[in-house]
Amino acid sequence: MARQTPAIVVLGSGSLETARRLQQCYPDAMIHGLTGRVEGADRLYDEFGTTLRQLYRNDTPIIALCAAGIVIRTLASELLEKGAEPPVLAVAEDGSAVVPLLGGLGGVNLMAREIAATLGVAPAITTSGELRFGTCLLNPPDGYALADLEQGKRFVSDLLAGESVRIEGAAPWLDSANLPHDHQARLSIHVGSSERAPSPHELLIYPRNVLVAVGADLNNAVTAVRQALQDRKLALPALACLVAARSAMAHPALAQAAAELGVPLRFVDGPGDAGELAVRALPDSLPVVANTDLALVVASQPIDARTIGQRRGRLAVIGLGPGAADLMVPAVKTELAQADDVLGYETYVRMAGPFRPDQVLHCTDNREEMQRARHAFELASQGRSVVVVSSGDPGVFAMAAAVLEALHESHESDWHNVDVQILPGVSASLATAAQAGAPLGHDFCVLSLSDNLKPWAIIEKRLELACQADLALAFYNPISRSRPWQLGRALEIVAAHRDGMTPVVLGRDIGRPGQTLRTTTLERLTPDQVDMRTMVLVGSSTTCVFPRADGGSWTYTPRWYGQRPDS
Ligand code: SAH
């Protein structure tokens, strides 16, 4: 696995210059600055402890520009819980010291050396093996996997106790290490893809140089792959990737098999039997097993799965929520972090950022929805990870339906093979309701007052019926410059059914800078109090308002209707 991009965390403006120098070392790393104290950071946070712990839990490498003690105390509660640690380093504000703290097996010492070289200082490396041999033997580079960590630790301590070592197999990354070589040594570092019985005198490292292609019988893929490896006495960690035909891309058993085997899944043009697929994946290879269902190749070098065929593309339609970052669901944050391409209306794309330089932004006008949806499929069908951004919830008057409509209309099998995901968000009506209290606490009706895509007559009819049914109402798209009169007409219909004192909540830019929330009544409401960034919630006959201790008011619609139940 390639290492994740680190986060550079700063507490004060004094460390910003050092942070920028670190970005020379990690150009994709973002500087996280404390709100109000750091100007010019790439991303702001409010609470140091929560932020640091969250990054740590997400396995993000952390470079904190502050005292080592602060970092240790902040992460202390997390340390016993976690198996694999991301690298965590403390760097002195002025760049005069680099202290690797955690993540010895995640490459923290390597990072400390990189950072120290950039800052022109010596890294404070304290790991004995690392100091003696100049590398962490237990952290082989991409393309290799350590067989057993605990056994590896014992091996390194034997080595540190003064024993010498011999190397079996190809381990080019150890050429520059400072190891006590002796071809008669008792201890050996063995690099090979065969399954071997564990030995206390051996550090066993598997090159990931095995590729398996699966053809017809996909439902039994996992068992077949395991069996083929076993028959050839190959170790599972040596498996670099699973390959299948493009025509089988959406087969659910495949994704499940790859996840179970813990390997990436790649696709090459098919159909064809497994042997043909394997040769198409690695053109100069000679499969050691090749039949219709399964083919197995052992390459002379580790295989980088990213260079084989293409992966299954992904298109996620995400909801940002109303605007505030803490109202965005975690799955959406993860999706944004994985995205290669981000599409959407410019305002929303900007709200979803900041982005890394390698992420491609495609900002378009708000009205070009179908075009945007098709563009998203074009990108995703090339194997890219694409995010289409909506505000609020993507399924509420937003991009999810447009994306599905584009797919429904399309005969491109490549589009239908894309892994489409819809990730929900907090819709404006719910965000506004929560701030006002619980005006939607009983049955309610959601309407868009925009007649761009539907005739005005149907809006009037639905509104009329919703009023007759005494539902609370939530109006999206209440008014705009091109639709100036519709809200006034809608309010006339409501007024014909409801008391003038019916509570109305107006939420504008909820969850965004400068948000306002107003509670008024139906008779006092005029269209000029409303714009296209406003959510209008109209109460039913049971909606009530009462004062809050802080001077504001609570609006709610009781859960019951008719007679109040005994409580
Ligand atoms: N998918 C969005 C709605 C898109 S329609 C959602 O689920 O929230 C756009 C309309 O939503 C706007 O005209 C406005 O009425 C409402 N809206 C969106 N964001 C809002 C916000 N932050 N505050 C108030 N209203 C908002």
Coordinates of C-alpha atoms and ligand atoms in Angstrom, one line a residue:
M1 CA 0.0 0.0 0.0
A2 CA 1.3 3.4 -0.9
R3 CA 1.6 5.7 2.1
Q4 CA -1.3 8.2 2.6
T5 CA -0.6 11.9 2.2
P6 CA 0.4 13.3 5.6
A7 CA -1.4 16.1 7.4
I8 CA 0.7 19.0 8.6
V9 CA -1.0 20.4 11.8
V10 CA 0.0 23.8 13.2
L11 CA -1.2 25.6 16.3
G12 CA 0.0 29.1 15.6
S13 CA 1.1 31.4 12.8
G14 CA 4.7 31.2 14.0
S15 CA 5.0 27.7 12.5
L16 CA 3.5 28.5 9.2
E17 CA 6.8 29.1 7.5
T18 CA 8.2 25.7 8.6
A19 CA 5.0 24.1 7.5
R20 CA 5.4 25.5 4.0
R21 CA 8.9 24.2 3.9
L22 CA 7.5 20.7 4.7
Q23 CA 5.2 21.1 1.8
Q24 CA 8.3 21.0 -0.5
C25 CA 8.8 17.5 0.8
Y26 CA 5.1 16.5 0.6
P27 CA 3.4 18.8 -2.0
D28 CA 0.0 17.1 -1.6
A29 CA 0.0 17.5 2.2
M30 CA -2.4 20.1 3.6
I31 CA -1.7 22.5 6.4
H32 CA -4.3 22.3 9.1
G33 CA -4.5 25.5 11.2
L34 CA -6.3 26.4 14.3
T35 CA -9.3 28.7 13.6
G36 CA -8.6 32.2 14.6
R37 CA -4.9 31.7 15.3
V38 CA -3.5 30.7 11.9
E39 CA -4.1 32.7 8.8
G40 CA -3.2 31.1 5.5
A41 CA -3.7 27.4 6.4
D42 CA -5.2 25.1 3.7
R43 CA -7.8 23.8 6.1
L44 CA -9.1 25.1 9.5
Y45 CA -9.9 23.1 12.6
D46 CA -11.5 24.2 15.9
E47 CA -10.2 21.7 18.3
F48 CA -6.7 20.4 18.3
G49 CA -7.3 17.2 20.3
T50 CA -10.3 16.0 18.3
T51 CA -8.6 16.8 15.0
L52 CA -5.4 15.0 15.9
R53 CA -7.3 11.9 17.1
Q54 CA -9.5 11.9 14.1
L55 CA -6.5 12.0 11.7
Y56 CA -4.8 9.2 13.7
R57 CA -7.9 7.0 13.6
N58 CA -8.1 7.5 9.8
D59 CA -4.5 6.3 9.5
T60 CA -3.4 9.7 8.2
P61 CA 0.3 10.3 8.8
I62 CA 0.6 13.3 11.1
I63 CA 3.3 16.0 11.2
A64 CA 2.5 18.2 14.2
L65 CA 4.4 21.5 14.6
C66 CA 4.5 21.6 18.4
A67 CA 6.1 20.0 21.4
A68 CA 6.3 16.2 21.3
G69 CA 4.7 16.1 24.8
I70 CA 1.5 17.8 23.5
V71 CA 1.2 15.2 20.7
I72 CA 1.8 12.3 23.1
R73 CA -0.8 13.5 25.7
T74 CA -3.3 14.2 22.9
L75 CA -3.0 10.7 21.4
A76 CA -2.5 8.8 24.6
S77 CA -6.1 7.6 24.9
E78 CA -5.9 6.1 21.4
L79 CA -2.6 4.2 21.7
L80 CA -3.7 1.0 23.2
E81 CA -6.7 0.6 21.0
K82 CA -5.0 0.6 17.6
G83 CA -3.0 -2.2 15.9
A84 CA -1.2 -0.6 13.0
E85 CA -0.2 3.0 13.6
P86 CA 0.2 5.8 11.1
P87 CA 3.5 7.7 11.3
V88 CA 3.3 10.6 13.8
L89 CA 6.1 13.1 14.1
A90 CA 6.7 16.3 16.1
V91 CA 8.6 19.0 14.4
A92 CA 9.9 22.1 16.3
E93 CA 8.1 25.3 15.2
D94 CA 11.3 26.8 13.9
G95 CA 12.2 23.6 12.1
S96 CA 15.2 22.9 14.3
A97 CA 14.2 19.4 15.4
V98 CA 12.3 16.4 13.9
V99 CA 11.1 13.7 16.3
P100 CA 9.5 10.5 15.0
L101 CA 7.0 9.4 17.7
L102 CA 4.8 6.6 16.4
G103 CA 4.5 4.4 13.4
G104 CA 7.9 2.7 13.3
L105 CA 6.4 0.1 11.0
G106 CA 4.5 2.7 9.0
G107 CA 7.8 4.3 7.9
V108 CA 8.0 7.1 10.4
N109 CA 11.8 7.0 10.5
L110 CA 11.9 7.3 6.7
M111 CA 9.7 10.4 6.9
A112 CA 11.9 11.8 9.7
R113 CA 14.9 11.4 7.4
E114 CA 13.1 13.1 4.5
I115 CA 11.9 16.0 6.7
A116 CA 15.3 16.4 8.3
A117 CA 17.0 16.5 4.9
T118 CA 14.5 19.2 3.8
L119 CA 15.0 21.3 6.9
G120 CA 18.8 20.7 7.0
V121 CA 18.8 19.1 10.5
A122 CA 19.6 15.6 12.0
P123 CA 16.5 13.5 12.7
A124 CA 16.0 12.3 16.3
I125 CA 15.9 8.6 15.4
T126 CA 15.9 6.3 18.4
T127 CA 15.0 2.9 16.9
S128 CA 18.0 0.7 17.4
G129 CA 17.6 -1.5 14.3
E130 CA 17.0 1.6 12.2
L131 CA 20.2 3.3 13.6
R132 CA 22.3 0.2 13.1
F133 CA 21.1 -0.9 9.7
G134 CA 19.9 2.4 8.2
T135 CA 16.5 0.9 7.3
C136 CA 13.6 -0.7 9.0
L137 CA 13.8 -4.4 8.1
L138 CA 10.3 -4.9 9.2
N139 CA 8.9 -2.4 6.8
P140 CA 9.7 -3.7 3.3
P141 CA 8.9 -1.4 0.3
D142 CA 5.7 -1.5 -1.8
G143 CA 5.5 -4.8 -3.7
Y144 CA 6.8 -6.8 -0.7
A145 CA 5.0 -8.2 2.4
L146 CA 6.4 -9.2 5.7
A147 CA 5.2 -12.7 6.7
D148 CA 5.1 -12.3 10.5
L149 CA 5.7 -9.2 12.4
E150 CA 6.2 -10.7 15.9
Q151 CA 8.7 -13.2 14.5
G152 CA 10.3 -10.3 12.7
K153 CA 10.8 -8.4 15.9
R154 CA 12.6 -11.3 17.5
F155 CA 14.7 -11.7 14.4
V156 CA 15.8 -8.0 14.5
S157 CA 16.7 -8.3 18.2
D158 CA 18.9 -11.3 17.4
L159 CA 20.6 -9.3 14.7
L160 CA 21.1 -6.4 17.1
A161 CA 22.6 -8.8 19.6
G162 CA 25.5 -9.2 17.2
E163 CA 24.6 -12.0 14.8
S164 CA 25.3 -11.8 11.1
V165 CA 22.9 -12.5 8.3
R166 CA 22.7 -13.9 4.7
I167 CA 20.1 -12.9 2.1
E168 CA 18.3 -15.5 0.0
G169 CA 16.4 -14.2 -3.0
A170 CA 16.2 -10.7 -4.5
A171 CA 16.0 -7.9 -2.0
P172 CA 17.3 -4.9 -4.0
W173 CA 16.2 -2.4 -1.3
L174 CA 18.6 -3.9 1.2
D175 CA 21.6 -3.2 -1.0
S176 CA 22.1 0.2 0.6
A177 CA 21.4 -1.1 4.2
N178 CA 24.3 -1.6 6.5
L179 CA 23.8 -5.3 7.4
P180 CA 26.4 -7.6 8.9
H181 CA 26.6 -10.0 5.8
D182 CA 28.0 -13.5 6.1
H183 CA 27.0 -16.3 3.7
Q184 CA 27.4 -18.8 6.4
A185 CA 25.3 -16.9 8.9
R186 CA 22.6 -18.8 10.9
L187 CA 20.1 -16.0 10.3
S188 CA 18.7 -15.3 6.9
I189 CA 16.4 -12.9 5.1
H190 CA 14.4 -15.0 2.7
V191 CA 12.6 -13.3 -0.2
G192 CA 10.3 -15.5 -2.2
S193 CA 6.7 -16.2 -3.0
S194 CA 6.6 -19.9 -1.9
E195 CA 4.7 -20.8 1.2
R196 CA 7.3 -21.7 3.9
A197 CA 7.1 -23.1 7.4
P198 CA 8.0 -20.3 9.9
S199 CA 11.6 -20.5 11.2
P200 CA 13.0 -18.5 14.1
H201 CA 16.2 -18.0 12.1
E202 CA 14.5 -16.5 9.1
L203 CA 13.0 -13.1 8.2
L204 CA 10.5 -14.1 5.6
I205 CA 9.4 -11.6 3.0
Y206 CA 7.0 -12.3 0.2
P207 CA 7.3 -10.4 -3.1
R208 CA 3.8 -9.7 -4.4
N209 CA 4.5 -11.2 -7.8
V210 CA 1.6 -13.6 -8.3
L211 CA -1.4 -12.7 -10.5
V212 CA -4.5 -14.7 -10.8
A213 CA -7.1 -14.3 -13.6
V214 CA -10.6 -15.7 -13.1
G215 CA -12.8 -16.7 -16.1
A216 CA -16.1 -18.3 -15.9
D217 CA -17.0 -19.7 -12.5
L218 CA -16.9 -16.4 -10.5
N219 CA -19.1 -17.5 -7.6
N220 CA -16.4 -19.9 -6.5
A221 CA -13.5 -17.6 -7.2
V222 CA -12.2 -17.4 -3.7
T223 CA -12.0 -21.1 -3.1
A224 CA -10.5 -21.6 -6.6
V225 CA -7.8 -19.0 -6.0
R226 CA -6.9 -20.4 -2.6
Q227 CA -6.7 -23.9 -4.0
A228 CA -4.6 -22.9 -7.0
L229 CA -2.1 -21.1 -4.7
Q230 CA -2.0 -24.1 -2.4
D231 CA -1.4 -26.5 -5.3
R232 CA 1.5 -24.5 -6.4
K233 CA 2.7 -24.0 -2.8
L234 CA 2.5 -20.2 -3.2
A235 CA 1.7 -18.0 -0.2
L236 CA -1.4 -15.9 -0.2
P237 CA 0.4 -12.6 0.7
A238 CA 2.4 -13.1 -2.6
L239 CA -0.9 -12.5 -4.6
A240 CA -0.6 -9.0 -6.1
C241 CA -3.9 -8.8 -7.9
L242 CA -7.0 -10.5 -9.2
V243 CA -7.9 -10.1 -12.9
A244 CA -11.2 -10.6 -14.6
A245 CA -12.9 -9.7 -17.9
R246 CA -14.3 -6.3 -18.3
S247 CA -17.7 -7.8 -19.2
A248 CA -17.9 -9.2 -15.6
M249 CA -17.0 -5.9 -14.0
A250 CA -20.3 -5.5 -12.1
H251 CA -20.5 -9.2 -10.9
P252 CA -20.9 -8.9 -7.1
A253 CA -18.9 -12.0 -6.4
L254 CA -15.8 -10.5 -7.8
A255 CA -15.6 -7.4 -5.5
Q256 CA -16.3 -9.7 -2.6
A257 CA -13.6 -12.2 -3.7
A258 CA -11.0 -9.4 -4.0
A259 CA -12.0 -8.0 -0.6
E260 CA -11.8 -11.4 1.0
L261 CA -8.3 -12.1 -0.5
G262 CA -7.2 -8.6 0.3
V263 CA -6.0 -7.7 -3.2
P264 CA -6.9 -5.2 -5.8
L265 CA -9.2 -6.2 -8.6
R266 CA -8.3 -5.2 -12.2
F267 CA -10.1 -5.7 -15.5
V268 CA -8.9 -6.4 -19.0
D269 CA -10.9 -6.7 -22.2
G270 CA -12.8 -9.9 -22.5
P271 CA -14.6 -12.2 -22.9
G272 CA -12.1 -14.9 -23.0
D273 CA -11.0 -17.8 -20.9
A274 CA -8.8 -17.1 -17.8
G275 CA -5.6 -18.0 -19.6
E276 CA -6.3 -15.4 -22.3
L277 CA -7.1 -12.8 -19.6
A278 CA -3.9 -13.4 -17.8
V279 CA -1.8 -13.0 -20.9
R280 CA -3.7 -9.8 -21.7
A281 CA -3.0 -8.5 -18.2
L282 CA 0.7 -9.4 -18.4
P283 CA 1.6 -9.7 -22.1
D284 CA 5.0 -11.4 -21.8
S285 CA 3.9 -13.9 -19.1
L286 CA 3.7 -17.6 -19.2
P287 CA 0.9 -18.8 -16.9
V288 CA 1.9 -21.8 -14.7
V289 CA -1.8 -22.7 -14.5
A290 CA -4.2 -21.9 -17.3
N291 CA -7.6 -23.2 -17.8
T292 CA -11.0 -21.7 -18.6
D293 CA -11.8 -20.8 -15.0
L294 CA -8.5 -19.8 -13.6
A295 CA -5.0 -18.8 -14.7
L296 CA -2.0 -18.1 -12.4
V297 CA 1.1 -16.2 -13.3
V298 CA 4.3 -15.9 -11.2
A299 CA 6.2 -12.9 -12.4
S300 CA 10.0 -12.4 -11.8
Q301 CA 9.4 -9.0 -10.2
P302 CA 6.6 -7.7 -7.9
I303 CA 3.5 -6.7 -9.9
D304 CA 2.2 -3.1 -9.5
A305 CA -1.6 -3.7 -9.8
R306 CA -2.1 -0.1 -10.9
T307 CA -0.4 -0.9 -14.2
I308 CA -2.6 -3.9 -15.0
G309 CA -5.7 -3.2 -17.2
Q310 CA -8.1 -0.9 -15.4
R311 CA -10.1 -0.9 -12.2
R312 CA -13.8 -0.6 -11.9
G313 CA -14.8 3.0 -12.0
R314 CA -16.9 4.5 -9.3
L315 CA -19.4 7.3 -9.4
A316 CA -20.6 8.6 -6.1
V317 CA -23.3 11.2 -5.9
I318 CA -22.8 12.9 -2.5
G319 CA -24.7 15.3 -0.3
L320 CA -22.7 18.0 1.4
G321 CA -25.4 18.7 3.9
P322 CA -26.4 22.4 4.3
G323 CA -22.8 23.7 4.4
A324 CA -21.2 23.3 7.9
A325 CA -18.4 20.7 7.7
D326 CA -19.6 18.9 10.8
L327 CA -23.0 18.2 9.3
M328 CA -21.4 16.2 6.5
V329 CA -21.6 12.5 7.0
P330 CA -18.2 10.7 7.4
A331 CA -18.8 8.4 4.4
V332 CA -19.0 11.6 2.2
K333 CA -15.7 12.9 3.6
T334 CA -14.0 9.5 2.8
E335 CA -15.5 9.6 -0.7
L336 CA -14.2 13.1 -1.3
A337 CA -10.7 12.1 -0.1
Q338 CA -10.6 9.2 -2.6
A339 CA -12.0 11.1 -5.6
D340 CA -10.0 11.6 -8.8
D341 CA -12.6 13.9 -10.3
V342 CA -15.1 16.2 -8.6
L343 CA -18.0 17.6 -10.6
G344 CA -20.7 20.1 -9.7
Y345 CA -21.9 23.6 -9.5
E346 CA -18.9 25.7 -8.7
T347 CA -20.2 27.0 -5.3
Y348 CA -20.8 23.5 -4.1
V349 CA -17.5 22.1 -5.4
R350 CA -15.8 25.0 -3.5
M351 CA -17.7 24.0 -0.3
A352 CA -16.6 20.4 -0.7
G353 CA -12.8 21.4 -0.8
P354 CA -10.0 22.0 -0.2
F355 CA -8.7 19.5 -2.7
R356 CA -5.2 18.1 -3.4
P357 CA -3.5 19.2 -6.6
D358 CA -3.9 15.8 -8.2
Q359 CA -7.7 16.0 -7.9
V360 CA -9.4 17.3 -11.0
L361 CA -12.3 19.8 -10.5
H362 CA -15.0 20.1 -13.2
C363 CA -17.1 23.1 -12.2
T364 CA -20.2 23.8 -14.3
D365 CA -23.3 26.0 -14.3
N366 CA -26.1 24.9 -12.0
R367 CA -28.5 24.2 -14.9
E368 CA -26.3 21.8 -16.9
E369 CA -27.3 18.8 -14.8
M370 CA -27.8 16.1 -17.5
Q371 CA -24.6 17.1 -19.2
R372 CA -22.8 16.9 -15.9
A373 CA -24.2 13.5 -15.2
R374 CA -23.1 12.2 -18.6
H375 CA -19.7 13.6 -18.2
A376 CA -19.4 11.9 -14.8
F377 CA -20.1 8.5 -16.4
E378 CA -17.6 9.2 -19.2
L379 CA -14.9 9.7 -16.6
A380 CA -16.0 6.9 -14.3
S381 CA -16.1 4.4 -17.1
Q382 CA -12.4 4.9 -17.7
G383 CA -11.8 3.5 -14.2
R384 CA -11.7 6.8 -12.4
S385 CA -13.2 7.6 -9.0
V386 CA -15.7 10.4 -9.6
V387 CA -17.7 12.4 -7.2
V388 CA -20.8 14.5 -8.2
V389 CA -21.5 17.1 -5.6
S390 CA -24.9 18.3 -4.4
S391 CA -25.8 20.5 -1.5
G392 CA -28.0 19.0 1.2
D393 CA -29.1 15.5 0.2
P394 CA -28.3 14.5 -3.4
G395 CA -31.7 12.8 -3.7
V396 CA -33.7 15.9 -2.9
F397 CA -34.1 18.1 -6.0
A398 CA -30.5 17.4 -6.9
M399 CA -28.0 15.4 -8.8
A400 CA -28.9 11.8 -7.8
A401 CA -32.0 11.6 -10.0
A402 CA -30.2 13.2 -12.9
V403 CA -27.3 10.7 -12.7
L404 CA -29.8 7.8 -12.6
E405 CA -31.7 9.3 -15.5
A406 CA -28.6 9.5 -17.6
L407 CA -27.8 5.9 -16.8
H408 CA -31.3 4.7 -17.5
E409 CA -31.2 6.3 -21.0
S410 CA -27.8 4.9 -21.8
H411 CA -27.0 1.7 -23.7
E412 CA -23.3 2.0 -23.0
S413 CA -22.4 -1.2 -21.0
D414 CA -19.3 0.6 -19.7
W415 CA -21.6 3.1 -18.0
H416 CA -23.8 0.4 -16.5
N417 CA -20.6 -1.3 -15.1
V418 CA -19.7 1.7 -13.1
D419 CA -20.0 1.3 -9.3
V420 CA -22.7 3.9 -8.6
Q421 CA -23.2 5.0 -5.0
I422 CA -25.6 7.6 -3.6
L423 CA -24.4 9.0 -0.3
P424 CA -27.0 11.0 1.7
G425 CA -26.7 14.3 3.3
V426 CA -28.7 16.5 5.7
S427 CA -31.3 18.2 3.5
A428 CA -32.0 22.0 3.9
S429 CA -35.5 21.4 5.2
L430 CA -34.2 19.1 8.0
A431 CA -31.2 21.4 8.8
T432 CA -33.6 24.4 9.0
A433 CA -36.2 22.5 11.0
A434 CA -33.6 21.4 13.6
Q435 CA -32.5 24.9 14.2
A436 CA -36.1 26.1 14.7
G437 CA -37.1 23.2 16.9
A438 CA -39.3 20.5 15.3
P439 CA -41.7 22.1 12.8
L440 CA -41.7 18.9 10.8
G441 CA -42.4 16.7 13.9
H442 CA -45.6 15.4 12.3
D443 CA -46.6 14.5 8.7
F444 CA -45.2 17.0 6.2
C445 CA -45.0 17.6 2.5
V446 CA -41.9 18.6 0.6
L447 CA -42.4 20.7 -2.6
S448 CA -40.1 22.5 -5.0
L449 CA -41.8 25.7 -6.1
S450 CA -39.7 25.8 -9.3
D451 CA -41.7 25.3 -12.5
N452 CA -38.6 24.9 -14.6
L453 CA -39.2 21.2 -15.0
K454 CA -42.9 20.8 -14.2
P455 CA -46.0 22.8 -15.1
W456 CA -47.1 25.4 -12.6
A457 CA -50.6 23.8 -12.6
I458 CA -49.4 20.6 -11.0
I459 CA -47.6 22.6 -8.3
E460 CA -50.8 24.4 -7.5
K461 CA -52.7 21.1 -7.4
R462 CA -50.3 19.4 -5.1
L463 CA -50.1 22.4 -2.8
E464 CA -53.9 22.6 -2.7
L465 CA -54.2 19.0 -1.7
A466 CA -51.4 19.2 0.8
C467 CA -53.2 22.2 2.4
Q468 CA -56.4 20.3 2.5
A469 CA -54.6 17.4 4.2
D470 CA -53.3 19.8 6.8
L471 CA -49.7 18.8 6.3
A472 CA -46.8 21.0 7.3
L473 CA -45.1 22.3 4.2
A474 CA -41.4 22.6 3.2
F475 CA -40.8 24.8 0.1
Y476 CA -37.5 24.3 -1.8
N477 CA -36.6 26.7 -4.6
P478 CA -39.2 29.2 -3.3
I479 CA -38.4 32.1 -5.6
S480 CA -35.8 33.4 -8.1
R481 CA -35.2 36.3 -10.5
S482 CA -36.7 34.2 -13.3
R483 CA -39.6 33.0 -11.1
P484 CA -40.8 36.1 -9.3
W485 CA -44.5 35.6 -8.8
Q486 CA -44.8 31.9 -8.0
L487 CA -44.2 32.2 -4.2
G488 CA -46.9 34.9 -3.9
R489 CA -49.4 32.7 -5.7
A490 CA -48.5 29.7 -3.5
L491 CA -49.0 31.7 -0.3
E492 CA -52.5 32.7 -1.5
I493 CA -53.4 29.1 -1.8
V494 CA -52.0 28.3 1.7
A495 CA -53.8 31.4 3.1
A496 CA -57.1 30.0 1.8
H497 CA -56.7 27.0 4.1
R498 CA -54.7 28.2 7.1
D499 CA -55.0 30.7 9.9
G500 CA -53.0 33.9 9.5
M501 CA -51.2 33.1 12.8
T502 CA -49.8 29.8 11.4
P503 CA -46.0 29.7 12.2
V504 CA -43.6 30.1 9.3
V505 CA -39.9 29.4 9.6
L506 CA -37.5 31.1 7.1
G507 CA -33.9 29.6 7.1
R508 CA -31.4 31.4 4.9
D509 CA -27.9 30.0 4.2
I510 CA -28.4 27.5 7.1
G511 CA -25.1 26.0 8.1
R512 CA -23.2 28.6 6.0
P513 CA -21.5 31.8 6.9
G514 CA -24.0 34.6 7.7
Q515 CA -26.9 32.1 8.2
T516 CA -30.2 33.6 9.4
L517 CA -33.3 32.0 11.0
R518 CA -36.5 33.8 11.3
T519 CA -39.8 32.7 12.7
T520 CA -42.9 34.7 11.5
T521 CA -46.5 34.0 10.7
L522 CA -48.4 33.3 7.5
E523 CA -50.1 36.7 7.5
R524 CA -46.8 38.6 8.0
L525 CA -44.9 36.6 5.3
T526 CA -44.3 38.4 2.0
P527 CA -42.3 37.1 -0.9
D528 CA -39.7 39.9 -0.6
Q529 CA -38.5 38.3 2.7
V530 CA -37.5 35.2 0.7
D531 CA -34.8 34.5 -1.9
M532 CA -33.4 31.4 -3.6
R533 CA -31.1 30.6 -0.7
T534 CA -34.1 30.4 1.7
M535 CA -35.9 27.4 3.0
V536 CA -39.6 28.1 3.8
L537 CA -41.3 25.9 6.4
V538 CA -45.1 26.5 6.8
G539 CA -46.7 25.0 9.9
S540 CA -49.9 22.9 9.9
S541 CA -53.0 23.7 12.1
T542 CA -51.2 22.1 15.1
T543 CA -47.8 23.8 14.8
C544 CA -47.0 26.0 17.8
V545 CA -44.3 28.5 19.0
F546 CA -43.1 29.3 22.5
P547 CA -40.3 31.4 23.9
R548 CA -36.8 30.0 24.6
A549 CA -34.8 31.1 27.6
D550 CA -32.2 32.8 25.4
G551 CA -34.8 35.2 23.9
G552 CA -35.5 33.2 20.7
S553 CA -38.4 30.9 20.2
W554 CA -39.0 27.2 19.6
T555 CA -41.4 26.0 16.9
Y556 CA -42.7 22.5 16.9
T557 CA -45.5 20.4 15.5
P558 CA -46.7 17.8 18.0
R559 CA -46.4 14.1 17.2
W560 CA -50.1 13.6 17.7
Y561 CA -53.2 14.9 15.8
G562 CA -56.7 15.4 17.0
Q563 CA -56.9 14.6 20.6
R564 CA -53.7 14.7 22.8
P565 CA -53.0 11.2 24.1
D566 CA -52.7 10.7 27.9
S567 CA -49.1 11.1 29.0
Ligands
SAH1 N1 -30.4 19.0 -2.5 C1 -30.7 20.2 -1.7 C2 -31.8 21.1 -2.3 C3 -31.5 21.7 -3.6 S1 -32.8 22.7 -4.2 C4 -31.0 19.8 -0.3 O1 -31.3 18.6 0.0 O2 -31.0 20.7 0.6 C5 -32.2 24.3 -3.7 C6 -33.0 24.9 -2.6 O3 -32.7 24.3 -1.4 C7 -32.8 26.4 -2.4 O4 -33.5 27.2 -3.3 C8 -33.2 26.6 -1.0 O5 -34.6 26.7 -0.9 C9 -32.8 25.3 -0.3 N2 -31.5 25.3 0.3 C10 -30.4 24.6 0.0 N3 -29.4 24.9 0.9 C11 -29.9 25.7 1.8 C12 -29.4 26.3 3.0 N4 -28.1 26.1 3.4 N5 -30.2 27.1 3.7 C13 -31.5 27.3 3.4 N6 -32.0 26.8 2.2 C14 -31.3 26.0 1.5

